[in-house]
PDB file of N, CA and C in Angstrom:
ATOM      1  N   MET T   1     -20.029 -48.012   9.857  1.00  0.00           N
ATOM      2  CA  MET T   1     -19.875 -48.217   8.435  1.00  0.00           C
ATOM      3  C   MET T   1     -21.192 -47.786   7.772  1.00  0.00           C
ATOM      4  N   ASP T   2     -21.060 -47.152   6.628  1.00  0.00           N
ATOM      5  CA  ASP T   2     -22.201 -46.755   5.910  1.00  0.00           C
ATOM      6  C   ASP T   2     -23.062 -48.028   5.395  1.00  0.00           C
ATOM      7  N   PRO T   3     -24.298 -47.964   5.542  1.00  0.00           N
ATOM      8  CA  PRO T   3     -25.231 -49.183   5.276  1.00  0.00           C
ATOM      9  C   PRO T   3     -25.074 -49.581   3.807  1.00  0.00           C
ATOM     10  N   ARG T   4     -24.916 -48.649   2.902  1.00  0.00           N
ATOM     11  CA  ARG T   4     -24.756 -48.895   1.567  1.00  0.00           C
ATOM     12  C   ARG T   4     -23.507 -49.804   1.272  1.00  0.00           C
ATOM     13  N   LYS T   5     -22.396 -49.300   1.851  1.00  0.00           N
ATOM     14  CA  LYS T   5     -21.231 -50.043   1.632  1.00  0.00           C
ATOM     15  C   LYS T   5     -21.188 -51.412   2.231  1.00  0.00           C
ATOM     16  N   GLU T   6     -21.866 -51.503   3.509  1.00  0.00           N
ATOM     17  CA  GLU T   6     -22.074 -52.735   4.169  1.00  0.00           C
ATOM     18  C   GLU T   6     -22.896 -53.782   3.401  1.00  0.00           C
ATOM     19  N   LYS T   7     -23.865 -53.226   2.717  1.00  0.00           N
ATOM     20  CA  LYS T   7     -24.808 -54.079   1.824  1.00  0.00           C
ATOM     21  C   LYS T   7     -23.962 -54.670   0.707  1.00  0.00           C
ATOM     22  N   TYR T   8     -23.132 -53.963   0.079  1.00  0.00           N
ATOM     23  CA  TYR T   8     -22.331 -54.449  -0.986  1.00  0.00           C
ATOM     24  C   TYR T   8     -21.165 -55.344  -0.584  1.00  0.00           C
ATOM     25  N   MET T   9     -20.710 -55.088   0.605  1.00  0.00           N
ATOM     26  CA  MET T   9     -19.646 -55.997   1.143  1.00  0.00           C
ATOM     27  C   MET T   9     -20.297 -57.426   1.481  1.00  0.00           C
ATOM     28  N   LYS T  10     -21.560 -57.370   1.986  1.00  0.00           N
ATOM     29  CA  LYS T  10     -22.172 -58.678   2.295  1.00  0.00           C
ATOM     30  C   LYS T  10     -22.479 -59.364   0.965  1.00  0.00           C
ATOM     31  N   LEU T  11     -22.980 -58.553  -0.093  1.00  0.00           N
ATOM     32  CA  LEU T  11     -23.177 -59.198  -1.353  1.00  0.00           C
ATOM     33  C   LEU T  11     -21.963 -59.750  -2.018  1.00  0.00           C
ATOM     34  N   MET T  12     -20.881 -59.078  -1.840  1.00  0.00           N
ATOM     35  CA  MET T  12     -19.578 -59.529  -2.382  1.00  0.00           C
ATOM     36  C   MET T  12     -19.229 -60.891  -1.789  1.00  0.00           C
ATOM     37  N   GLY T  13     -19.420 -61.151  -0.466  1.00  0.00           N
ATOM     38  CA  GLY T  13     -19.170 -62.405   0.198  1.00  0.00           C
ATOM     39  C   GLY T  13     -20.076 -63.480  -0.361  1.00  0.00           C
ATOM     40  N   GLN T  14     -21.392 -63.138  -0.540  1.00  0.00           N
ATOM     41  CA  GLN T  14     -22.375 -64.163  -1.112  1.00  0.00           C
ATOM     42  C   GLN T  14     -21.963 -64.546  -2.461  1.00  0.00           C
ATOM     43  N   LEU T  15     -21.589 -63.608  -3.247  1.00  0.00           N
ATOM     44  CA  LEU T  15     -21.175 -63.822  -4.652  1.00  0.00           C
ATOM     45  C   LEU T  15     -20.017 -64.720  -4.781  1.00  0.00           C
ATOM     46  N   THR T  16     -19.063 -64.418  -3.990  1.00  0.00           N
ATOM     47  CA  THR T  16     -17.782 -65.046  -4.024  1.00  0.00           C
ATOM     48  C   THR T  16     -17.976 -66.569  -3.570  1.00  0.00           C
ATOM     49  N   GLU T  17     -18.681 -66.843  -2.567  1.00  0.00           N
ATOM     50  CA  GLU T  17     -18.993 -68.128  -2.068  1.00  0.00           C
ATOM     51  C   GLU T  17     -20.015 -68.972  -2.811  1.00  0.00           C
ATOM     52  N   GLY T  18     -20.950 -68.289  -3.351  1.00  0.00           N
ATOM     53  CA  GLY T  18     -22.104 -69.012  -3.992  1.00  0.00           C
ATOM     54  C   GLY T  18     -22.002 -69.286  -5.473  1.00  0.00           C
ATOM     55  N   PHE T  19     -21.103 -68.752  -6.101  1.00  0.00           N
ATOM     56  CA  PHE T  19     -20.961 -68.844  -7.513  1.00  0.00           C
ATOM     57  C   PHE T  19     -19.588 -69.242  -8.006  1.00  0.00           C
ATOM     58  N   ASP T  20     -19.446 -69.927  -9.091  1.00  0.00           N
ATOM     59  CA  ASP T  20     -18.085 -70.147  -9.811  1.00  0.00           C
ATOM     60  C   ASP T  20     -18.112 -69.160 -11.017  1.00  0.00           C
ATOM     61  N   TRP T  21     -16.975 -68.376 -11.045  1.00  0.00           N
ATOM     62  CA  TRP T  21     -16.985 -67.213 -12.005  1.00  0.00           C
ATOM     63  C   TRP T  21     -16.104 -67.663 -13.147  1.00  0.00           C
ATOM     64  N   PRO T  22     -16.463 -67.226 -14.352  1.00  0.00           N
ATOM     65  CA  PRO T  22     -17.614 -66.373 -14.748  1.00  0.00           C
ATOM     66  C   PRO T  22     -18.913 -67.285 -14.695  1.00  0.00           C
ATOM     67  N   SER T  23     -20.055 -66.648 -14.512  1.00  0.00           N
ATOM     68  CA  SER T  23     -21.346 -67.229 -14.382  1.00  0.00           C
ATOM     69  C   SER T  23     -22.452 -66.346 -14.838  1.00  0.00           C
ATOM     70  N   VAL T  24     -23.540 -67.052 -15.170  1.00  0.00           N
ATOM     71  CA  VAL T  24     -24.724 -66.254 -15.575  1.00  0.00           C
ATOM     72  C   VAL T  24     -25.366 -65.701 -14.238  1.00  0.00           C
ATOM     73  N   TYR T  25     -25.724 -64.507 -14.242  1.00  0.00           N
ATOM     74  CA  TYR T  25     -26.230 -63.877 -13.040  1.00  0.00           C
ATOM     75  C   TYR T  25     -27.573 -63.239 -13.361  1.00  0.00           C
ATOM     76  N   MET T  26     -28.529 -63.389 -12.516  1.00  0.00           N
ATOM     77  CA  MET T  26     -29.825 -62.812 -12.771  1.00  0.00           C
ATOM     78  C   MET T  26     -30.005 -61.594 -11.832  1.00  0.00           C
ATOM     79  N   PHE T  27     -30.273 -60.485 -12.562  1.00  0.00           N
ATOM     80  CA  PHE T  27     -30.568 -59.246 -11.969  1.00  0.00           C
ATOM     81  C   PHE T  27     -32.076 -59.061 -11.840  1.00  0.00           C
ATOM     82  N   LYS T  28     -32.628 -58.461 -10.840  1.00  0.00           N
ATOM     83  CA  LYS T  28     -34.113 -58.174 -10.727  1.00  0.00           C
ATOM     84  C   LYS T  28     -34.248 -56.779 -10.212  1.00  0.00           C
ATOM     85  N   PHE T  29     -35.102 -56.041 -10.948  1.00  0.00           N
ATOM     86  CA  PHE T  29     -35.300 -54.580 -10.578  1.00  0.00           C
ATOM     87  C   PHE T  29     -36.864 -54.318 -10.704  1.00  0.00           C
ATOM     88  N   ILE T  30     -37.241 -53.348  -9.908  1.00  0.00           N
ATOM     89  CA  ILE T  30     -38.675 -52.868 -10.073  1.00  0.00           C
ATOM     90  C   ILE T  30     -38.503 -51.396 -10.401  1.00  0.00           C
ATOM     91  N   VAL T  31     -39.219 -50.878 -11.313  1.00  0.00           N
ATOM     92  CA  VAL T  31     -39.119 -49.447 -11.666  1.00  0.00           C
ATOM     93  C   VAL T  31     -40.587 -48.986 -11.977  1.00  0.00           C
ATOM     94  N   PRO T  32     -40.773 -47.582 -11.833  1.00  0.00           N
ATOM     95  CA  PRO T  32     -42.067 -47.118 -12.184  1.00  0.00           C
ATOM     96  C   PRO T  32     -42.362 -47.397 -13.652  1.00  0.00           C
ATOM     97  N   ALA T  33     -43.627 -47.611 -14.011  1.00  0.00           N
ATOM     98  CA  ALA T  33     -44.022 -47.841 -15.374  1.00  0.00           C
ATOM     99  C   ALA T  33     -43.904 -46.588 -16.193  1.00  0.00           C
ATOM    100  N   ASP T  34     -42.617 -46.305 -16.446  1.00  0.00           N
ATOM    101  CA  ASP T  34     -42.311 -45.065 -17.232  1.00  0.00           C
ATOM    102  C   ASP T  34     -41.317 -45.566 -18.290  1.00  0.00           C
ATOM    103  N   ASN T  35     -41.565 -45.287 -19.610  1.00  0.00           N
ATOM    104  CA  ASN T  35     -40.725 -45.825 -20.655  1.00  0.00           C
ATOM    105  C   ASN T  35     -39.334 -45.394 -20.593  1.00  0.00           C
ATOM    106  N   SER T  36     -39.099 -44.117 -20.086  1.00  0.00           N
ATOM    107  CA  SER T  36     -37.679 -43.763 -19.926  1.00  0.00           C
ATOM    108  C   SER T  36     -36.921 -44.463 -18.834  1.00  0.00           C
ATOM    109  N   LYS T  37     -37.567 -44.806 -17.829  1.00  0.00           N
ATOM    110  CA  LYS T  37     -36.972 -45.628 -16.647  1.00  0.00           C
ATOM    111  C   LYS T  37     -36.620 -47.023 -17.227  1.00  0.00           C
ATOM    112  N   ILE T  38     -37.579 -47.558 -17.884  1.00  0.00           N
ATOM    113  CA  ILE T  38     -37.382 -48.916 -18.487  1.00  0.00           C
ATOM    114  C   ILE T  38     -36.234 -48.918 -19.318  1.00  0.00           C
ATOM    115  N   ALA T  39     -36.256 -47.956 -20.263  1.00  0.00           N
ATOM    116  CA  ALA T  39     -35.056 -47.800 -21.294  1.00  0.00           C
ATOM    117  C   ALA T  39     -33.712 -47.647 -20.507  1.00  0.00           C
ATOM    118  N   GLN T  40     -33.652 -46.944 -19.429  1.00  0.00           N
ATOM    119  CA  GLN T  40     -32.436 -46.784 -18.695  1.00  0.00           C
ATOM    120  C   GLN T  40     -32.044 -48.082 -18.177  1.00  0.00           C
ATOM    121  N   VAL T  41     -32.858 -48.862 -17.588  1.00  0.00           N
ATOM    122  CA  VAL T  41     -32.552 -50.143 -17.000  1.00  0.00           C
ATOM    123  C   VAL T  41     -32.052 -51.112 -18.175  1.00  0.00           C
ATOM    124  N   GLU T  42     -32.777 -51.097 -19.216  1.00  0.00           N
ATOM    125  CA  GLU T  42     -32.456 -51.886 -20.402  1.00  0.00           C
ATOM    126  C   GLU T  42     -31.051 -51.539 -20.937  1.00  0.00           C
ATOM    127  N   SER T  43     -30.708 -50.225 -20.940  1.00  0.00           N
ATOM    128  CA  SER T  43     -29.425 -49.830 -21.394  1.00  0.00           C
ATOM    129  C   SER T  43     -28.189 -50.327 -20.567  1.00  0.00           C
ATOM    130  N   LEU T  44     -28.528 -50.749 -19.353  1.00  0.00           N
ATOM    131  CA  LEU T  44     -27.470 -51.346 -18.466  1.00  0.00           C
ATOM    132  C   LEU T  44     -26.999 -52.655 -19.017  1.00  0.00           C
ATOM    133  N   PHE T  45     -27.890 -53.297 -19.839  1.00  0.00           N
ATOM    134  CA  PHE T  45     -27.609 -54.673 -20.343  1.00  0.00           C
ATOM    135  C   PHE T  45     -27.564 -54.665 -21.748  1.00  0.00           C
ATOM    136  N   ASN T  46     -26.592 -53.968 -22.452  1.00  0.00           N
ATOM    137  CA  ASN T  46     -26.558 -53.689 -23.849  1.00  0.00           C
ATOM    138  C   ASN T  46     -25.808 -54.809 -24.548  1.00  0.00           C
ATOM    139  N   SER T  47     -25.399 -55.876 -23.926  1.00  0.00           N
ATOM    140  CA  SER T  47     -24.650 -56.944 -24.581  1.00  0.00           C
ATOM    141  C   SER T  47     -25.732 -57.741 -25.402  1.00  0.00           C
ATOM    142  N   LYS T  48     -25.291 -58.450 -26.350  1.00  0.00           N
ATOM    143  CA  LYS T  48     -26.192 -59.239 -27.131  1.00  0.00           C
ATOM    144  C   LYS T  48     -26.602 -60.541 -26.469  1.00  0.00           C
ATOM    145  N   GLU T  49     -25.847 -60.891 -25.503  1.00  0.00           N
ATOM    146  CA  GLU T  49     -26.038 -62.156 -24.692  1.00  0.00           C
ATOM    147  C   GLU T  49     -27.019 -61.928 -23.626  1.00  0.00           C
ATOM    148  N   ALA T  50     -27.366 -60.829 -23.265  1.00  0.00           N
ATOM    149  CA  ALA T  50     -28.353 -60.627 -22.034  1.00  0.00           C
ATOM    150  C   ALA T  50     -29.730 -61.007 -22.431  1.00  0.00           C
ATOM    151  N   GLN T  51     -30.446 -61.527 -21.528  1.00  0.00           N
ATOM    152  CA  GLN T  51     -31.768 -61.913 -21.817  1.00  0.00           C
ATOM    153  C   GLN T  51     -32.680 -61.039 -20.878  1.00  0.00           C
ATOM    154  N   ILE T  52     -33.572 -60.279 -21.432  1.00  0.00           N
ATOM    155  CA  ILE T  52     -34.266 -59.394 -20.566  1.00  0.00           C
ATOM    156  C   ILE T  52     -35.729 -59.694 -20.664  1.00  0.00           C
ATOM    157  N   SER T  53     -36.409 -59.790 -19.506  1.00  0.00           N
ATOM    158  CA  SER T  53     -37.899 -59.834 -19.557  1.00  0.00           C
ATOM    159  C   SER T  53     -38.574 -58.811 -18.535  1.00  0.00           C
ATOM    160  N   ILE T  54     -39.678 -58.417 -19.113  1.00  0.00           N
ATOM    161  CA  ILE T  54     -40.389 -57.234 -18.477  1.00  0.00           C
ATOM    162  C   ILE T  54     -41.881 -57.719 -18.230  1.00  0.00           C
ATOM    163  N   ARG T  55     -42.241 -57.359 -16.929  1.00  0.00           N
ATOM    164  CA  ARG T  55     -43.653 -57.792 -16.566  1.00  0.00           C
ATOM    165  C   ARG T  55     -44.256 -56.576 -15.866  1.00  0.00           C
ATOM    166  N   ASN T  56     -45.441 -56.300 -16.190  1.00  0.00           N
ATOM    167  CA  ASN T  56     -46.187 -55.198 -15.508  1.00  0.00           C
ATOM    168  C   ASN T  56     -46.793 -55.659 -14.218  1.00  0.00           C
ATOM    169  N   SER T  57     -46.852 -54.730 -13.349  1.00  0.00           N
ATOM    170  CA  SER T  57     -47.594 -55.040 -12.064  1.00  0.00           C
ATOM    171  C   SER T  57     -49.059 -55.084 -12.316  1.00  0.00           C
ATOM    172  N   ARG T  58     -49.680 -55.686 -11.349  1.00  0.00           N
ATOM    173  CA  ARG T  58     -51.131 -55.855 -11.496  1.00  0.00           C
ATOM    174  C   ARG T  58     -52.044 -54.617 -11.833  1.00  0.00           C
ATOM    175  N   LYS T  59     -51.650 -53.518 -11.161  1.00  0.00           N
ATOM    176  CA  LYS T  59     -52.281 -52.222 -11.384  1.00  0.00           C
ATOM    177  C   LYS T  59     -51.603 -51.375 -12.528  1.00  0.00           C
ATOM    178  N   GLY T  60     -50.451 -51.837 -12.896  1.00  0.00           N
ATOM    179  CA  GLY T  60     -49.817 -51.171 -14.028  1.00  0.00           C
ATOM    180  C   GLY T  60     -48.904 -49.942 -13.664  1.00  0.00           C
ATOM    181  N   ASN T  61     -48.713 -49.821 -12.343  1.00  0.00           N
ATOM    182  CA  ASN T  61     -47.893 -48.668 -11.930  1.00  0.00           C
ATOM    183  C   ASN T  61     -46.435 -48.891 -11.931  1.00  0.00           C
ATOM    184  N   PHE T  62     -46.062 -50.177 -11.904  1.00  0.00           N
ATOM    185  CA  PHE T  62     -44.714 -50.556 -11.821  1.00  0.00           C
ATOM    186  C   PHE T  62     -44.328 -51.649 -12.822  1.00  0.00           C
ATOM    187  N   VAL T  63     -43.086 -51.839 -13.149  1.00  0.00           N
ATOM    188  CA  VAL T  63     -42.591 -52.811 -14.094  1.00  0.00           C
ATOM    189  C   VAL T  63     -41.532 -53.639 -13.447  1.00  0.00           C
ATOM    190  N   SER T  64     -41.592 -54.995 -13.500  1.00  0.00           N
ATOM    191  CA  SER T  64     -40.533 -55.881 -12.978  1.00  0.00           C
ATOM    192  C   SER T  64     -39.518 -56.151 -14.205  1.00  0.00           C
ATOM    193  N   ILE T  65     -38.294 -56.018 -13.978  1.00  0.00           N
ATOM    194  CA  ILE T  65     -37.412 -56.256 -15.098  1.00  0.00           C
ATOM    195  C   ILE T  65     -36.404 -57.221 -14.542  1.00  0.00           C
ATOM    196  N   THR T  66     -36.330 -58.424 -15.279  1.00  0.00           N
ATOM    197  CA  THR T  66     -35.301 -59.473 -14.899  1.00  0.00           C
ATOM    198  C   THR T  66     -34.337 -59.555 -16.128  1.00  0.00           C
ATOM    199  N   ALA T  67     -33.075 -59.541 -15.804  1.00  0.00           N
ATOM    200  CA  ALA T  67     -31.993 -59.617 -16.741  1.00  0.00           C
ATOM    201  C   ALA T  67     -31.009 -60.691 -16.376  1.00  0.00           C
ATOM    202  N   LYS T  68     -30.789 -61.656 -17.329  1.00  0.00           N
ATOM    203  CA  LYS T  68     -29.764 -62.584 -17.035  1.00  0.00           C
ATOM    204  C   LYS T  68     -28.595 -62.370 -18.103  1.00  0.00           C
ATOM    205  N   GLU T  69     -27.343 -62.345 -17.430  1.00  0.00           N
ATOM    206  CA  GLU T  69     -26.219 -62.051 -18.375  1.00  0.00           C
ATOM    207  C   GLU T  69     -24.990 -62.776 -17.739  1.00  0.00           C
ATOM    208  N   MET T  70     -24.049 -63.100 -18.653  1.00  0.00           N
ATOM    209  CA  MET T  70     -22.869 -63.716 -18.220  1.00  0.00           C
ATOM    210  C   MET T  70     -22.044 -62.661 -17.569  1.00  0.00           C
ATOM    211  N   MET T  71     -21.590 -62.832 -16.333  1.00  0.00           N
ATOM    212  CA  MET T  71     -20.782 -61.917 -15.627  1.00  0.00           C
ATOM    213  C   MET T  71     -19.457 -62.558 -15.324  1.00  0.00           C
ATOM    214  N   MET T  72     -18.442 -61.752 -15.373  1.00  0.00           N
ATOM    215  CA  MET T  72     -17.023 -62.286 -15.222  1.00  0.00           C
ATOM    216  C   MET T  72     -16.585 -62.357 -13.828  1.00  0.00           C
ATOM    217  N   SER T  73     -17.173 -61.605 -12.868  1.00  0.00           N
ATOM    218  CA  SER T  73     -16.644 -61.596 -11.483  1.00  0.00           C
ATOM    219  C   SER T  73     -17.770 -60.966 -10.703  1.00  0.00           C
ATOM    220  N   PRO T  74     -17.606 -61.220  -9.290  1.00  0.00           N
ATOM    221  CA  PRO T  74     -18.554 -60.588  -8.328  1.00  0.00           C
ATOM    222  C   PRO T  74     -18.286 -59.031  -8.487  1.00  0.00           C
ATOM    223  N   GLU T  75     -17.061 -58.628  -8.762  1.00  0.00           N
ATOM    224  CA  GLU T  75     -16.906 -57.066  -8.868  1.00  0.00           C
ATOM    225  C   GLU T  75     -17.710 -56.455 -10.020  1.00  0.00           C
ATOM    226  N   LYS T  76     -17.920 -57.192 -11.071  1.00  0.00           N
ATOM    227  CA  LYS T  76     -18.698 -56.777 -12.278  1.00  0.00           C
ATOM    228  C   LYS T  76     -20.167 -56.688 -11.892  1.00  0.00           C
ATOM    229  N   VAL T  77     -20.596 -57.694 -11.119  1.00  0.00           N
ATOM    230  CA  VAL T  77     -22.043 -57.588 -10.604  1.00  0.00           C
ATOM    231  C   VAL T  77     -22.257 -56.280  -9.821  1.00  0.00           C
ATOM    232  N   ILE T  78     -21.387 -56.179  -8.869  1.00  0.00           N
ATOM    233  CA  ILE T  78     -21.545 -54.962  -8.007  1.00  0.00           C
ATOM    234  C   ILE T  78     -21.578 -53.630  -8.806  1.00  0.00           C
ATOM    235  N   GLU T  79     -20.572 -53.581  -9.760  1.00  0.00           N
ATOM    236  CA  GLU T  79     -20.514 -52.363 -10.594  1.00  0.00           C
ATOM    237  C   GLU T  79     -21.910 -52.133 -11.255  1.00  0.00           C
ATOM    238  N   ARG T  80     -22.501 -53.218 -11.720  1.00  0.00           N
ATOM    239  CA  ARG T  80     -23.708 -53.064 -12.422  1.00  0.00           C
ATOM    240  C   ARG T  80     -24.907 -52.538 -11.453  1.00  0.00           C
ATOM    241  N   TYR T  81     -24.882 -53.115 -10.230  1.00  0.00           N
ATOM    242  CA  TYR T  81     -25.828 -52.519  -9.309  1.00  0.00           C
ATOM    243  C   TYR T  81     -25.492 -51.139  -8.897  1.00  0.00           C
ATOM    244  N   LEU T  82     -24.362 -50.728  -8.886  1.00  0.00           N
ATOM    245  CA  LEU T  82     -23.931 -49.245  -8.595  1.00  0.00           C
ATOM    246  C   LEU T  82     -24.450 -48.385  -9.737  1.00  0.00           C
ATOM    247  N   GLU T  83     -24.261 -48.790 -11.027  1.00  0.00           N
ATOM    248  CA  GLU T  83     -24.798 -48.069 -12.187  1.00  0.00           C
ATOM    249  C   GLU T  83     -26.276 -47.943 -12.127  1.00  0.00           C
ATOM    250  N   ALA T  84     -26.940 -48.973 -11.652  1.00  0.00           N
ATOM    251  CA  ALA T  84     -28.467 -48.961 -11.623  1.00  0.00           C
ATOM    252  C   ALA T  84     -28.941 -48.006 -10.495  1.00  0.00           C
ATOM    253  N   GLU T  85     -28.132 -47.835  -9.475  1.00  0.00           N
ATOM    254  CA  GLU T  85     -28.645 -46.859  -8.432  1.00  0.00           C
ATOM    255  C   GLU T  85     -28.967 -45.371  -8.893  1.00  0.00           C
ATOM    256  N   GLY T  86     -28.246 -45.062 -10.064  1.00  0.00           N
ATOM    257  CA  GLY T  86     -28.496 -43.765 -10.549  1.00  0.00           C
ATOM    258  C   GLY T  86     -29.840 -43.565 -11.167  1.00  0.00           C
ATOM    259  N   ILE T  87     -30.550 -44.621 -11.262  1.00  0.00           N
ATOM    260  CA  ILE T  87     -32.007 -44.639 -11.879  1.00  0.00           C
ATOM    261  C   ILE T  87     -33.052 -44.316 -10.900  1.00  0.00           C
ATOM    262  N   GLU T  88     -33.619 -43.079 -11.020  1.00  0.00           N
ATOM    263  CA  GLU T  88     -34.658 -42.623 -10.035  1.00  0.00           C
ATOM    264  C   GLU T  88     -35.849 -43.584  -9.909  1.00  0.00           C
ATOM    265  N   GLY T  89     -36.118 -43.934  -8.673  1.00  0.00           N
ATOM    266  CA  GLY T  89     -37.282 -44.850  -8.407  1.00  0.00           C
ATOM    267  C   GLY T  89     -37.106 -46.333  -8.489  1.00  0.00           C
ATOM    268  N   LEU T  90     -35.808 -46.671  -8.896  1.00  0.00           N
ATOM    269  CA  LEU T  90     -35.449 -48.085  -9.078  1.00  0.00           C
ATOM    270  C   LEU T  90     -35.282 -48.795  -7.806  1.00  0.00           C
ATOM    271  N   ILE T  91     -35.696 -50.063  -7.645  1.00  0.00           N
ATOM    272  CA  ILE T  91     -35.554 -50.946  -6.536  1.00  0.00           C
ATOM    273  C   ILE T  91     -34.833 -52.153  -6.963  1.00  0.00           C
ATOM    274  N   SER T  92     -33.835 -52.546  -6.340  1.00  0.00           N
ATOM    275  CA  SER T  92     -32.993 -53.680  -6.728  1.00  0.00           C
ATOM    276  C   SER T  92     -33.407 -54.845  -5.761  1.00  0.00           C
ATOM    277  N   LEU T  93     -33.641 -55.926  -6.358  1.00  0.00           N
ATOM    278  CA  LEU T  93     -34.017 -57.094  -5.521  1.00  0.00           C
ATOM    279  C   LEU T  93     -32.981 -58.050  -5.373  1.00  0.00           C
TER     280      LEU T  93
END
């Protein structure tokens, strides 16, 4: 099985067992300190309810982005991670 698919199947199991849905879910990403990359991540969370915090790394080369948003199901969480994969240089935590 492809490692990417395996990763998301494992996550689906963890989300299904560990949360009551709908639930507030916290996403964490690291991206290069580039305004366009930061904007791309922020655009994933365009709802008015999302809380986004951004923190620069010590040397300023990277940015940590934390977003908390009400998610309706584990499938919606995984959809969001799949959308984020399209952002070059992004690391999902």
